[in-house]
Each structure stands twice: as structure tokens, then as C-alpha cells.
Amino acid sequence: MELFIKRFENRPVDSNCFLIFNEQNTAVVIDPGTQDHTELYEFIAKENLKVEYCIITHGHFDHVYGIEDIVSRYDPKCVLSNESLAYIGNIKKNLSVFYGKQFSYQLQNYIAVCEDGYTINWDGHDLEFYHTKGHTDSCISCKINNDVFVGDLMIKGEKTVTKLPSGNKGMAEKSINTMLNLAGIEIIYGGHGEPMTKMEAKKFFFNEN
């Protein structure tokens, strides 16, 4: 069954929100970083989609700011790390206070990813989750078929930011290596900017051809 991927730009911070949907009209939202994201909601309504899952790659404000809206509108199961749960509920950890916001939210309907390789079957497609710490200790990545959604672990043309609280350069390098060596990976979708191929990522992050 074919999957469709549509990228939306989050605001006020320019980051990526992804909507993945299938021919059965069920959908997954990744990193809803915009409150009242009209463009996203209108597209979901136009395509008559049922949002079943919401994936949070990490707990920073620019990737979670719209989660309360998503939950109130669609009541999906949210998938994230235990660390991200704590970030979402803390204005300093999620960095919203540094953007002049006071965003915090307590999730109720969630699945905490506790082990690498944790898998959810979504209408015949496996959502595989991995802890990919480095940008923060809250980071997870999700592999779907030949694609992997990595949040801010890998951004096309940019070195991974590890200077924010709980960032770790060595762990980031280890996590990147793990993701690029997953079987079948072809396209990497980062938390900002355009997607990149596995070859592009290997060349940029490890100088491999």
C-alpha cells in the first residue's frame, strides 16, 4: 500500500511538520510545532483523513507547540520518549520560555518508546522507533518503509546542534551512524529544511562517498 508524505512549515519557528497518510485515509502527524495550524487542518479535512498517531521526535518547543491542538482535534495516540514527556511539561526544558512563550502540556494518551526497535503496525506498515540521543536526550527517530524521520539529529547541510542542554556530540555521531546503517534506508527527513538521500547524509556527516 502506497504512502504519501506532505511537509508543512511550523511557526513561529521554521521547522518541519510531516503528515504521512495512506490509501485507507489514516494518517500520522510528526512534530506538530504550530498552534492553530490552519493549513495542516484544512488538508486533513479535505482528504478526509483520520489521524491515528502523533510522533514527537524530541521535546523542543518548535516541534511540540501544536500538540495540544492535535490532541483536542483528533485524539491520536502520541508516541515519544519519556524524556520528551518531561520536556513538554516544562517551559525551560522545551525552550519555549526563551521564545517569549509559556508552553507546557501534560499528555494523557501516549506510548512511551522504551527500547530500540519498538514497532507499531499501522495499517500494514511498521513504524519502527529508535532512541537517537545527541541533539538532546529526548530524541527518537522513526523508520517507515525506506524513510526515516530523525528530527534535529540530521538536518541537510548542517552539523548537528549539540550545545543545547542535554546535547552530546559523541552520542549524536553514534546515533547518526546507527540510522544510516538501518537496512533499507533511502531518504532521511530532518526536523528543518529539505530531505536528503542516505548517500548525501553519509557524505556530509562522515565524508563517505
Short mmCIF file of C-alpha atoms in Angstrom, two decimals:
data_model
loop_
_atom_site.label_atom_id
_atom_site.label_comp_id
_atom_site.label_asym_id
_atom_site.label_seq_id
_atom_site.Cartn_x
_atom_site.Cartn_y
_atom_site.Cartn_z
CA MET A 1 0.00 0.00 0.00
CA GLU A 2 1.40 3.36 -1.04
CA LEU A 3 2.22 6.04 1.50
CA PHE A 4 2.08 9.78 0.87
CA ILE A 5 4.26 12.30 2.70
CA LYS A 6 3.44 16.00 2.89
CA ARG A 7 5.63 18.57 4.63
CA PHE A 8 4.26 21.64 6.41
CA GLU A 9 6.28 24.52 7.84
CA ASN A 10 5.88 25.18 11.53
CA ARG A 11 5.59 28.66 13.01
CA PRO A 12 6.71 30.81 14.79
CA VAL A 13 9.94 28.81 14.44
CA ASP A 14 10.66 27.44 10.97
CA SER A 15 10.72 23.67 11.49
CA ASN A 16 9.11 20.72 9.73
CA CYS A 17 5.82 19.04 10.47
CA PHE A 18 5.13 15.91 8.42
CA LEU A 19 1.81 14.34 7.56
CA ILE A 20 2.01 10.74 6.37
CA PHE A 21 -1.15 9.15 5.05
CA ASN A 22 -2.27 6.09 3.11
CA GLU A 23 -4.95 4.94 0.71
CA GLN A 24 -7.17 3.95 3.63
CA ASN A 25 -7.26 7.60 4.72
CA THR A 26 -5.50 7.09 8.03
CA ALA A 27 -2.63 9.36 8.94
CA VAL A 28 0.36 10.03 11.18
CA VAL A 29 1.48 13.52 12.18
CA ILE A 30 5.15 14.07 13.07
CA ASP A 31 6.29 17.11 15.09
CA PRO A 32 3.28 19.46 15.21
CA GLY A 33 5.14 22.65 16.06
CA THR A 34 2.41 25.18 15.23
CA GLN A 35 -0.61 26.22 17.27
CA ASP A 36 -3.79 26.52 15.19
CA HIS A 37 -2.06 25.14 12.08
CA THR A 38 -4.80 26.04 9.59
CA GLU A 39 -3.03 24.71 6.50
CA LEU A 40 -2.50 21.30 8.12
CA TYR A 41 -6.04 21.06 9.48
CA GLU A 42 -7.59 22.10 6.16
CA PHE A 43 -5.58 19.48 4.28
CA ILE A 44 -6.59 16.76 6.75
CA ALA A 45 -10.25 17.77 6.34
CA LYS A 46 -10.03 17.98 2.54
CA GLU A 47 -8.54 14.49 2.29
CA ASN A 48 -10.93 13.16 4.95
CA LEU A 49 -8.06 11.72 6.98
CA LYS A 50 -8.21 10.08 10.38
CA VAL A 51 -5.11 10.97 12.42
CA GLU A 52 -4.25 7.84 14.39
CA TYR A 53 -0.75 8.66 15.67
CA CYS A 54 1.26 11.74 16.53
CA ILE A 55 5.02 11.20 16.74
CA ILE A 56 7.27 13.60 18.66
CA THR A 57 10.93 13.30 17.65
CA HIS A 58 12.05 15.41 20.62
CA GLY A 59 10.64 17.78 23.18
CA HIS A 60 11.76 21.18 21.94
CA PHE A 61 9.14 23.90 21.57
CA ASP A 62 9.42 24.22 17.79
CA HIS A 63 8.41 20.56 17.39
CA VAL A 64 5.65 20.29 20.01
CA TYR A 65 3.94 23.70 20.18
CA GLY A 66 0.84 22.41 18.38
CA ILE A 67 0.43 19.12 20.21
CA GLU A 68 -2.45 20.32 22.39
CA ASP A 69 -4.39 21.33 19.26
CA ILE A 70 -3.68 17.98 17.58
CA VAL A 71 -4.84 16.05 20.65
CA SER A 72 -8.02 18.10 21.08
CA ARG A 73 -8.95 17.85 17.40
CA TYR A 74 -8.03 14.25 16.56
CA ASP A 75 -7.24 12.39 19.82
CA PRO A 76 -4.38 10.34 18.34
CA LYS A 77 -2.03 8.15 20.30
CA CYS A 78 1.14 10.18 20.83
CA VAL A 79 4.45 8.34 20.51
CA LEU A 80 7.52 9.84 22.16
CA SER A 81 10.30 9.23 24.66
CA ASN A 82 9.85 9.52 28.41
CA GLU A 83 12.28 12.42 28.27
CA SER A 84 10.07 14.26 25.78
CA LEU A 85 7.14 13.86 28.16
CA ALA A 86 9.12 15.80 30.73
CA TYR A 87 10.20 18.42 28.18
CA ILE A 88 6.65 19.11 27.02
CA GLY A 89 5.60 19.82 30.58
CA ASN A 90 8.47 22.19 31.37
CA ILE A 91 8.85 25.64 29.79
CA LYS A 92 12.60 25.69 30.34
CA LYS A 93 13.29 22.19 29.03
CA ASN A 94 11.19 22.69 25.91
CA LEU A 95 12.82 26.14 25.44
CA SER A 96 9.51 27.96 24.94
CA VAL A 97 10.38 30.46 27.66
CA PHE A 98 13.36 31.58 25.58
CA TYR A 99 10.99 32.41 22.69
CA GLY A 100 8.79 34.54 24.93
CA LYS A 101 6.21 31.74 25.26
CA GLN A 102 4.99 29.80 28.30
CA PHE A 103 4.12 26.48 26.67
CA SER A 104 3.61 23.35 28.74
CA TYR A 105 1.20 20.45 28.35
CA GLN A 106 0.52 17.18 30.14
CA LEU A 107 -0.12 14.34 27.69
CA GLN A 108 -2.59 11.64 28.69
CA ASN A 109 -2.96 9.31 25.68
CA TYR A 110 0.60 8.33 24.82
CA ILE A 111 3.02 5.50 24.11
CA ALA A 112 6.49 5.90 25.58
CA VAL A 113 9.27 4.36 23.49
CA CYS A 114 11.39 2.38 25.93
CA GLU A 115 13.54 0.23 23.65
CA ASP A 116 15.19 0.44 20.25
CA GLY A 117 13.28 -1.37 17.54
CA TYR A 118 9.91 -0.85 19.23
CA THR A 119 7.38 -1.33 16.44
CA ILE A 120 3.78 -0.28 15.87
CA ASN A 121 1.86 -1.79 12.97
CA TRP A 122 -0.09 0.96 11.27
CA ASP A 123 -2.41 -0.37 8.55
CA GLY A 124 0.21 -2.82 7.29
CA HIS A 125 3.20 -0.50 7.68
CA ASP A 126 5.69 -0.87 10.51
CA LEU A 127 6.58 2.25 12.46
CA GLU A 128 9.99 1.38 13.94
CA PHE A 129 11.33 3.57 16.73
CA TYR A 130 14.90 4.15 17.90
CA HIS A 131 16.44 6.28 20.61
CA THR A 132 18.75 8.70 18.81
CA LYS A 133 20.17 10.89 21.54
CA GLY A 134 22.65 13.61 20.73
CA HIS A 135 20.77 16.78 19.83
CA THR A 136 19.01 16.22 23.17
CA ASP A 137 18.49 13.22 25.42
CA SER A 138 14.82 13.19 24.38
CA CYS A 139 15.36 12.34 20.71
CA ILE A 140 13.81 9.40 18.91
CA SER A 141 13.67 8.57 15.20
CA CYS A 142 11.01 6.67 13.27
CA LYS A 143 11.64 4.40 10.28
CA ILE A 144 8.73 3.80 7.92
CA ASN A 145 9.50 1.57 4.94
CA ASN A 146 12.55 3.17 3.25
CA ASP A 147 12.22 6.53 5.01
CA VAL A 148 13.43 7.67 8.41
CA PHE A 149 12.24 10.73 10.30
CA VAL A 150 15.03 11.93 12.55
CA GLY A 151 14.02 15.32 13.94
CA ASP A 152 17.06 17.51 14.56
CA LEU A 153 19.55 14.64 14.63
CA MET A 154 20.26 15.22 10.93
CA ILE A 155 19.45 18.39 9.00
CA LYS A 156 20.54 18.66 5.38
CA GLY A 157 23.70 20.73 5.05
CA GLU A 158 24.02 21.48 8.77
CA LYS A 159 26.07 19.92 11.54
CA THR A 160 24.01 18.54 14.39
CA VAL A 161 23.41 21.08 17.15
CA THR A 162 24.64 19.56 20.41
CA LYS A 163 25.29 22.69 22.51
CA LEU A 164 21.78 22.96 23.95
CA PRO A 165 21.02 21.38 27.35
CA SER A 166 21.46 17.55 27.34
CA GLY A 167 23.13 17.64 23.90
CA ASN A 168 26.09 15.33 23.37
CA LYS A 169 28.28 15.33 20.26
CA GLY A 170 29.58 11.79 20.72
CA MET A 171 26.09 10.40 21.18
CA ALA A 172 24.90 12.31 18.13
CA GLU A 173 27.61 10.74 15.97
CA LYS A 174 26.71 7.30 17.29
CA SER A 175 23.01 7.88 16.63
CA ILE A 176 23.66 9.15 13.10
CA ASN A 177 25.77 6.11 12.35
CA THR A 178 23.01 3.83 13.64
CA MET A 179 20.35 5.49 11.49
CA LEU A 180 22.45 5.46 8.33
CA ASN A 181 23.10 1.76 8.76
CA LEU A 182 19.49 0.70 9.17
CA ALA A 183 18.53 -1.79 6.48
CA GLY A 184 16.65 -0.32 3.53
CA ILE A 185 17.02 3.36 4.37
CA GLU A 186 16.86 5.62 1.31
CA ILE A 187 15.53 9.04 2.38
CA ILE A 188 16.16 10.97 5.61
CA TYR A 189 13.63 13.57 6.71
CA GLY A 190 15.10 16.11 9.14
CA GLY A 191 13.38 18.47 11.52
CA HIS A 192 14.28 21.51 9.40
CA GLY A 193 14.86 22.03 5.69
CA GLU A 194 14.66 19.56 2.83
CA PRO A 195 15.02 15.77 2.97
CA MET A 196 18.26 14.11 1.88
CA THR A 197 19.33 10.78 0.50
CA LYS A 198 21.31 8.30 2.54
CA MET A 199 24.31 8.92 0.26
CA GLU A 200 24.08 12.69 0.80
CA ALA A 201 23.95 12.19 4.55
CA LYS A 202 26.92 9.83 4.63
CA LYS A 203 28.98 12.24 2.56
CA PHE A 204 28.11 15.25 4.71
CA PHE A 205 28.29 13.74 8.19
CA PHE A 206 31.07 11.19 7.68
CA ASN A 207 32.74 12.30 4.43
CA GLU A 208 31.85 8.97 2.83
CA ASN A 209 31.18 8.63 -0.89
#
